[in-house]
Amino acid sequence: MDVVRTAIGLMSGTSMDGIDVALIRTDGRGFIERGPFLGVPYDAEFRGRLKRALELARPLRDRNERPAELREIELELTLRHATAVMAFLESFGLAASAVDVLGFHGQTVLHRPDEGLTIQIGDGRELARRTGLSVVYDMRANDMVNGGQGAPLVPAYHAALAAKFQQAGEAVCFVNIGGISNLTYIGADGRIAAFDSGPGNTLIDQWVEMQTGRTYDPGGEIGGRGMVVHALAERYLDSPFFRGNVRRSLDRGDFAPLRPDEASLEDGARTLAHVAAASIVKSAGFLPERPSTYVVCGGGRLNGTLMAELSAMAEGSRVLSAEAAGFDGDAMEAEAWAYLAVRSLEGLPLTFPGTTGVAAPVSGGVLATP
């Protein structure tokens, strides 16, 4: 009989807006019981520190290298995660002894799959020491050692969820719109294909922050007042990333932000929402078949302008928010990291040839015990 474990997933994504904390009970296979979720936002000062970490990581060639300032940021990030875990347990009246494992993503500060290099800061051993809980961390590295792109890792969880949602004979595509967007296709026959699809919220967030000091476009309201500047949109959509059959994972720096004088605030936000939606549809052209349904999760599903653009472009397919499909779009990525931690403990694959390009299904992750 498969062992059911209680796991907490911790996710700090490319948008760098905070820590998502979610609990599930799972056997790492088909049994999933979703629990509570908590979002813990970063303050502006620490978001600035994380942006500094991106600069510090840029020249690195060894994924274990930590210049002094980067090491300080890594420790602060780890302590914030420990605090988030304790706040989560207190908020929902949970005992630490009821939790079997933490799945710790850390913060990606450099991702260069063509060089076999990915760096996530976050000290799993220190997190285990601070929380008194077992921690599975560093889940991307083994995939890259075995020839994969190191991303995306969420598809294993999407596939498990699809089994509960999918209609017979139907192909479903989960779309995670974070800083970078990625797709997970689950065919009617259970086949999985997944890859990054292009810029998600990052370009919109950068533009709005540059112009207003706000960190994002709430609800897509700013973009909703603007017009698409097609010359700017095509500059992004003509990227070599969207041509050829080789899909690769992206770093948040792969698409340069707009320059401040290239558009009005509203037109820039609308154009970048259009780019995010068009990137999804263009990349979906590389899937084995057109999905009958897109299930949209991640922060981008809350941008009404982006969702309207996607619905208009996805001809012949339904576009549903995660909530409309019966899920929690805020929690899904953190839930995935909890699910992957349990799979890691079981020695089950985290990635597959159809998701990261790894030669054969491979497990991964490092276990730290308190």
Short mmCIF file of C-alpha atoms in Angstrom, two decimals:
data_model
loop_
_atom_site.label_atom_id
_atom_site.label_comp_id
_atom_site.label_asym_id
_atom_site.label_seq_id
_atom_site.Cartn_x
_atom_site.Cartn_y
_atom_site.Cartn_z
CA MET A 1 0.00 0.00 0.00
CA ASP A 2 1.34 3.44 -0.94
CA VAL A 3 2.30 5.69 1.97
CA VAL A 4 0.32 8.93 2.27
CA ARG A 5 2.37 11.83 3.61
CA THR A 6 1.52 15.35 4.71
CA ALA A 7 3.72 17.82 2.86
CA ILE A 8 4.08 21.59 2.76
CA GLY A 9 5.30 23.22 -0.44
CA LEU A 10 7.18 26.53 -0.44
CA MET A 11 7.39 28.53 -3.66
CA SER A 12 9.11 31.84 -4.39
CA GLY A 13 8.74 32.42 -8.11
CA THR A 14 10.21 34.62 -10.84
CA SER A 15 7.80 37.45 -9.96
CA MET A 16 9.65 37.73 -6.60
CA ASP A 17 6.50 38.97 -4.87
CA GLY A 18 6.48 36.63 -1.88
CA ILE A 19 6.35 33.06 -0.55
CA ASP A 20 3.45 30.76 -1.36
CA VAL A 21 2.85 28.09 1.29
CA ALA A 22 0.47 25.18 0.66
CA LEU A 23 -0.25 21.84 2.31
CA ILE A 24 -1.36 18.62 0.67
CA ARG A 25 -1.69 14.97 1.69
CA THR A 26 -0.46 12.66 -1.03
CA ASP A 27 1.18 9.38 -1.88
CA GLY A 28 3.12 11.10 -4.65
CA ARG A 29 1.00 9.25 -7.18
CA GLY A 30 -2.74 9.58 -7.80
CA PHE A 31 -3.96 10.39 -4.29
CA ILE A 32 -4.05 14.14 -3.60
CA GLU A 33 -5.94 15.86 -0.81
CA ARG A 34 -5.48 19.61 -0.99
CA GLY A 35 -5.22 21.61 2.22
CA PRO A 36 -4.85 25.26 3.25
CA PHE A 37 -2.81 27.97 1.52
CA LEU A 38 -1.08 31.12 2.73
CA GLY A 39 0.62 33.88 0.74
CA VAL A 40 3.39 35.77 2.55
CA PRO A 41 4.36 38.91 0.60
CA TYR A 42 7.86 40.34 0.46
CA ASP A 43 8.39 43.95 1.44
CA ALA A 44 9.83 46.35 -1.13
CA GLU A 45 13.26 46.39 0.51
CA PHE A 46 13.66 42.61 0.30
CA ARG A 47 12.36 42.52 -3.29
CA GLY A 48 15.18 44.92 -4.05
CA ARG A 49 17.62 42.54 -2.37
CA LEU A 50 16.39 39.68 -4.56
CA LYS A 51 16.88 41.81 -7.66
CA ARG A 52 20.42 42.44 -6.44
CA ALA A 53 20.85 38.65 -6.14
CA LEU A 54 20.11 38.34 -9.87
CA GLU A 55 22.97 40.75 -10.61
CA LEU A 56 25.34 38.93 -8.26
CA ALA A 57 24.54 35.57 -9.86
CA ARG A 58 25.01 36.70 -13.46
CA PRO A 59 28.80 36.06 -13.64
CA LEU A 60 28.71 32.76 -11.74
CA ARG A 61 29.76 29.54 -13.44
CA ASP A 62 29.54 27.15 -10.47
CA ARG A 63 26.05 26.55 -9.07
CA ASN A 64 27.45 26.14 -5.54
CA GLU A 65 29.40 29.40 -5.59
CA ARG A 66 28.13 32.06 -3.17
CA PRO A 67 29.91 35.42 -3.03
CA ALA A 68 29.57 36.96 0.44
CA GLU A 69 26.69 39.31 -0.41
CA LEU A 70 24.75 36.57 -2.20
CA ARG A 71 25.27 34.26 0.78
CA GLU A 72 23.78 36.94 3.06
CA ILE A 73 20.71 37.25 0.82
CA GLU A 74 20.40 33.46 0.71
CA LEU A 75 20.38 33.28 4.51
CA GLU A 76 17.75 36.03 4.76
CA LEU A 77 15.60 34.24 2.17
CA THR A 78 15.91 30.99 4.13
CA LEU A 79 14.96 32.66 7.43
CA ARG A 80 11.92 34.26 5.78
CA HIS A 81 10.84 30.81 4.58
CA ALA A 82 11.24 29.41 8.09
CA THR A 83 9.11 32.24 9.45
CA ALA A 84 6.51 31.61 6.73
CA VAL A 85 6.29 27.94 7.72
CA MET A 86 5.75 28.82 11.37
CA ALA A 87 3.14 31.45 10.45
CA PHE A 88 1.34 28.89 8.27
CA LEU A 89 1.25 26.28 11.06
CA GLU A 90 -0.02 28.85 13.55
CA SER A 91 -2.63 30.28 11.15
CA PHE A 92 -4.24 26.91 10.57
CA GLY A 93 -3.74 25.37 14.01
CA LEU A 94 -1.36 22.70 12.74
CA ALA A 95 1.34 20.94 14.76
CA ALA A 96 4.78 20.67 13.18
CA SER A 97 4.75 16.98 14.15
CA ALA A 98 1.85 16.45 11.72
CA VAL A 99 4.05 17.47 8.74
CA ASP A 100 6.28 14.86 7.13
CA VAL A 101 8.27 17.03 4.74
CA LEU A 102 8.76 20.50 3.29
CA GLY A 103 9.26 20.92 -0.46
CA PHE A 104 11.54 23.96 -0.81
CA HIS A 105 11.95 25.63 -4.19
CA GLY A 106 14.19 28.50 -3.15
CA GLN A 107 14.68 31.50 -5.45
CA THR A 108 16.01 31.01 -8.96
CA VAL A 109 18.70 33.64 -9.55
CA LEU A 110 20.24 32.16 -12.72
CA HIS A 111 18.94 29.63 -15.23
CA ARG A 112 21.05 28.86 -18.30
CA PRO A 113 19.93 25.45 -19.49
CA ASP A 114 22.08 25.57 -22.63
CA GLU A 115 25.09 25.70 -20.31
CA GLY A 116 23.71 23.06 -17.94
CA LEU A 117 23.61 25.70 -15.20
CA THR A 118 20.80 26.52 -12.79
CA ILE A 119 21.16 28.31 -9.45
CA GLN A 120 18.49 28.49 -6.77
CA ILE A 121 19.42 30.25 -3.53
CA GLY A 122 17.93 28.91 -0.31
CA ASP A 123 19.70 26.73 2.25
CA GLY A 124 17.71 23.51 2.72
CA ARG A 125 19.80 22.32 5.63
CA GLU A 126 19.38 25.61 7.48
CA LEU A 127 15.63 25.52 6.82
CA ALA A 128 15.45 22.01 8.29
CA ARG A 129 17.39 23.20 11.34
CA ARG A 130 15.19 26.27 11.85
CA THR A 131 11.86 24.47 11.43
CA GLY A 132 12.70 21.07 12.88
CA LEU A 133 11.22 19.48 9.73
CA SER A 134 12.67 17.36 6.94
CA VAL A 135 13.24 19.36 3.76
CA VAL A 136 13.59 18.25 0.14
CA TYR A 137 15.30 20.96 -1.91
CA ASP A 138 17.44 21.47 -5.03
CA MET A 139 15.01 19.51 -7.22
CA ARG A 140 16.17 20.82 -10.61
CA ALA A 141 19.84 19.88 -10.55
CA ASN A 142 19.64 16.13 -11.18
CA ASP A 143 17.49 16.69 -14.26
CA MET A 144 20.19 18.92 -15.75
CA VAL A 145 22.93 16.45 -14.84
CA ASN A 146 20.98 13.93 -16.92
CA GLY A 147 20.65 16.20 -19.94
CA GLY A 148 17.36 17.96 -19.13
CA GLN A 149 16.54 21.67 -19.15
CA GLY A 150 15.85 21.73 -15.42
CA ALA A 151 12.35 23.11 -16.04
CA PRO A 152 9.43 22.88 -15.90
CA LEU A 153 8.94 20.59 -12.88
CA VAL A 154 5.25 21.26 -12.17
CA PRO A 155 3.92 18.96 -14.97
CA ALA A 156 4.06 15.83 -12.79
CA TYR A 157 1.55 17.52 -10.48
CA HIS A 158 -0.57 18.87 -13.33
CA ALA A 159 -0.85 15.36 -14.76
CA ALA A 160 -2.08 14.03 -11.42
CA LEU A 161 -4.69 16.81 -11.20
CA ALA A 162 -5.79 16.29 -14.80
CA ALA A 163 -6.84 12.74 -14.01
CA LYS A 164 -9.56 14.19 -11.76
CA PHE A 165 -10.69 16.86 -14.22
CA GLN A 166 -10.20 15.57 -17.74
CA GLN A 167 -13.12 14.44 -19.87
CA ALA A 168 -12.74 11.23 -21.87
CA GLY A 169 -11.09 11.84 -25.23
CA GLU A 170 -10.06 15.36 -24.24
CA ALA A 171 -6.63 17.00 -24.31
CA VAL A 172 -6.07 19.52 -21.51
CA CYS A 173 -3.36 22.16 -21.20
CA PHE A 174 -2.45 23.73 -17.87
CA VAL A 175 -1.02 27.22 -18.33
CA ASN A 176 1.00 28.60 -15.44
CA ILE A 177 1.43 32.35 -15.90
CA GLY A 178 4.08 33.42 -13.43
CA GLY A 179 7.02 35.65 -14.26
CA ILE A 180 7.65 33.18 -17.09
CA SER A 181 4.72 31.18 -18.47
CA ASN A 182 4.80 27.44 -19.01
CA LEU A 183 2.47 24.85 -20.50
CA THR A 184 1.65 21.30 -19.46
CA TYR A 185 -0.23 19.21 -22.03
CA ILE A 186 -1.98 16.02 -20.96
CA GLY A 187 -3.35 14.11 -23.93
CA ALA A 188 -6.41 11.88 -23.92
CA ASP A 189 -3.98 8.94 -23.85
CA GLY A 190 -2.13 10.33 -20.80
CA ARG A 191 0.85 11.59 -22.79
CA ILE A 192 2.60 14.55 -21.12
CA ALA A 193 4.38 17.37 -22.92
CA ALA A 194 5.55 20.55 -21.19
CA PHE A 195 7.76 23.54 -21.79
CA ASP A 196 8.15 27.23 -21.06
CA SER A 197 5.97 29.26 -23.43
CA GLY A 198 7.39 32.77 -23.10
CA PRO A 199 7.19 35.89 -20.93
CA GLY A 200 4.30 35.97 -18.47
CA ASN A 201 4.00 38.66 -15.82
CA THR A 202 7.64 39.72 -15.69
CA LEU A 203 7.58 42.22 -18.56
CA ILE A 204 4.25 43.71 -17.41
CA ASP A 205 5.49 44.01 -13.82
CA GLN A 206 8.78 45.59 -14.90
CA TRP A 207 6.95 48.11 -17.10
CA VAL A 208 4.40 49.15 -14.46
CA GLU A 209 7.06 49.44 -11.76
CA MET A 210 9.31 51.49 -14.05
CA GLN A 211 6.47 53.88 -14.87
CA THR A 212 4.57 54.11 -11.57
CA GLY A 213 6.55 52.47 -8.76
CA ARG A 214 3.74 49.91 -8.31
CA THR A 215 4.88 46.31 -8.60
CA TYR A 216 2.17 44.99 -10.95
CA ASP A 217 -0.99 45.90 -12.90
CA PRO A 218 -3.84 44.93 -10.52
CA GLY A 219 -6.51 43.05 -12.43
CA GLY A 220 -5.03 44.24 -15.71
CA GLU A 221 -6.79 47.58 -15.22
CA ILE A 222 -3.95 49.70 -16.60
CA GLY A 223 -3.58 47.53 -19.71
CA GLY A 224 -7.36 47.53 -20.14
CA ARG A 225 -7.21 51.27 -20.84
CA GLY A 226 -4.52 50.94 -23.49
CA MET A 227 -4.06 49.80 -27.08
CA VAL A 228 -1.72 47.17 -28.51
CA VAL A 229 1.36 48.71 -30.16
CA HIS A 230 1.82 46.02 -32.78
CA ALA A 231 5.38 47.00 -33.77
CA LEU A 232 6.49 46.48 -30.16
CA ALA A 233 4.53 43.25 -29.81
CA GLU A 234 6.06 41.80 -32.95
CA ARG A 235 9.54 42.62 -31.69
CA TYR A 236 8.94 40.10 -28.90
CA LEU A 237 6.92 37.60 -30.92
CA ASP A 238 9.56 37.47 -33.68
CA SER A 239 12.05 36.06 -31.16
CA PRO A 240 13.90 32.92 -32.30
CA PHE A 241 12.42 31.27 -29.19
CA PHE A 242 9.12 30.87 -31.04
CA ARG A 243 10.70 29.26 -34.10
CA GLY A 244 11.97 25.71 -34.56
CA ASN A 245 10.91 22.53 -32.85
CA VAL A 246 13.38 22.63 -29.96
CA ARG A 247 11.68 23.97 -26.84
CA ARG A 248 13.90 25.33 -24.07
CA SER A 249 13.39 26.75 -20.61
CA LEU A 250 13.70 30.47 -20.07
CA ASP A 251 15.37 32.84 -17.64
CA ARG A 252 13.53 36.03 -16.68
CA GLY A 253 16.30 37.99 -18.43
CA ASP A 254 15.76 36.35 -21.84
CA PHE A 255 13.27 39.04 -22.93
CA ALA A 256 14.41 42.64 -22.43
CA PRO A 257 11.95 45.11 -20.86
CA LEU A 258 10.48 47.96 -22.87
CA ARG A 259 12.39 51.23 -22.73
CA PRO A 260 10.62 53.98 -20.74
CA ASP A 261 9.87 56.16 -23.77
CA GLU A 262 8.54 53.45 -26.12
CA ALA A 263 4.87 53.66 -25.16
CA SER A 264 2.40 55.28 -22.81
CA LEU A 265 1.84 53.54 -19.49
CA GLU A 266 -1.48 52.06 -20.64
CA ASP A 267 -0.35 51.07 -24.14
CA GLY A 268 2.78 49.43 -22.79
CA ALA A 269 0.81 47.36 -20.27
CA ARG A 270 -1.75 46.35 -22.92
CA THR A 271 0.96 45.43 -25.43
CA LEU A 272 2.81 43.26 -22.92
CA ALA A 273 -0.42 41.50 -21.88
CA HIS A 274 -0.99 40.80 -25.58
CA VAL A 275 2.56 39.44 -25.86
CA ALA A 276 2.04 37.16 -22.84
CA ALA A 277 -1.17 35.73 -24.34
CA ALA A 278 0.21 35.42 -27.88
CA SER A 279 3.31 33.66 -26.51
CA ILE A 280 1.09 30.99 -24.99
CA VAL A 281 -0.84 30.41 -28.21
CA LYS A 282 2.29 30.44 -30.40
CA SER A 283 4.04 27.95 -28.14
CA ALA A 284 0.92 25.77 -27.94
CA GLY A 285 1.40 25.23 -31.67
CA PHE A 286 4.22 22.84 -30.71
CA LEU A 287 1.90 20.61 -28.67
CA PRO A 288 0.84 17.24 -30.12
CA GLU A 289 -2.70 18.54 -30.69
CA ARG A 290 -4.83 21.56 -29.90
CA PRO A 291 -6.15 21.33 -26.32
CA SER A 292 -9.89 21.42 -25.85
CA THR A 293 -9.37 23.29 -22.55
CA TYR A 294 -6.74 25.63 -21.15
CA VAL A 295 -6.66 25.79 -17.33
CA VAL A 296 -4.88 28.99 -16.30
CA CYS A 297 -3.11 29.23 -12.95
CA GLY A 298 -0.48 31.55 -11.51
CA GLY A 299 -0.81 35.28 -10.95
CA GLY A 300 -1.48 36.01 -14.62
CA ARG A 301 -4.97 34.53 -14.40
CA LEU A 302 -5.94 37.59 -12.30
CA ASN A 303 -5.00 39.98 -15.12
CA GLY A 304 -8.34 40.43 -16.88
CA THR A 305 -6.75 42.03 -19.93
CA LEU A 306 -4.35 39.13 -20.41
CA MET A 307 -7.13 36.57 -19.95
CA ALA A 308 -9.37 38.37 -22.46
CA GLU A 309 -6.53 38.39 -24.99
CA LEU A 310 -5.90 34.67 -24.42
CA SER A 311 -9.59 33.78 -24.74
CA ALA A 312 -9.80 35.70 -28.02
CA MET A 313 -6.73 33.98 -29.46
CA ALA A 314 -7.43 30.41 -28.30
CA GLU A 315 -9.89 29.67 -31.09
CA GLY A 316 -11.90 26.51 -30.55
CA SER A 317 -10.60 25.99 -27.00
CA ARG A 318 -12.10 26.88 -23.63
CA VAL A 319 -10.03 29.11 -21.37
CA LEU A 320 -10.78 28.53 -17.68
CA SER A 321 -9.20 29.97 -14.58
CA ALA A 322 -7.93 27.38 -12.13
CA GLU A 323 -10.85 28.23 -9.86
CA ALA A 324 -13.40 27.64 -12.62
CA ALA A 325 -11.83 24.20 -13.07
CA GLY A 326 -12.11 23.44 -9.33
CA PHE A 327 -8.52 24.28 -8.24
CA ASP A 328 -6.76 27.11 -6.38
CA GLY A 329 -4.63 29.05 -8.84
CA ASP A 330 -2.66 30.79 -6.11
CA ALA A 331 -1.75 27.56 -4.36
CA MET A 332 -1.07 25.27 -7.30
CA GLU A 333 2.67 25.83 -7.70
CA ALA A 334 3.37 25.52 -3.97
CA GLU A 335 1.18 22.40 -3.92
CA ALA A 336 3.30 21.04 -6.76
CA TRP A 337 6.47 21.47 -4.73
CA ALA A 338 4.90 19.56 -1.85
CA TYR A 339 3.88 16.80 -4.28
CA LEU A 340 7.37 16.67 -5.81
CA ALA A 341 8.96 16.42 -2.35
CA VAL A 342 6.93 13.29 -1.64
CA ARG A 343 7.81 11.84 -5.04
CA SER A 344 11.47 12.55 -4.27
CA LEU A 345 11.21 10.65 -0.98
CA GLU A 346 9.67 7.73 -2.90
CA GLY A 347 12.37 7.82 -5.59
CA LEU A 348 9.71 8.52 -8.23
CA PRO A 349 10.47 10.58 -11.35
CA LEU A 350 10.12 14.34 -11.12
CA THR A 351 10.83 14.99 -14.80
CA PHE A 352 10.29 13.18 -18.08
CA PRO A 353 11.58 13.29 -21.66
CA GLY A 354 8.42 15.13 -22.72
CA THR A 355 8.75 17.80 -20.05
CA THR A 356 12.40 18.81 -19.73
CA GLY A 357 14.03 16.82 -22.52
CA VAL A 358 15.83 14.55 -20.06
CA ALA A 359 16.88 11.26 -21.68
CA ALA A 360 14.73 9.08 -19.38
CA PRO A 361 12.40 9.76 -16.42
CA VAL A 362 14.53 10.87 -13.48
CA SER A 363 13.99 11.64 -9.80
CA GLY A 364 15.84 14.36 -7.94
CA GLY A 365 16.05 16.53 -4.87
CA VAL A 366 18.29 16.58 -1.80
CA LEU A 367 16.92 15.53 1.60
CA ALA A 368 17.94 17.54 4.67
CA THR A 369 16.83 16.27 8.08
CA PRO A 370 16.71 18.46 11.20
#
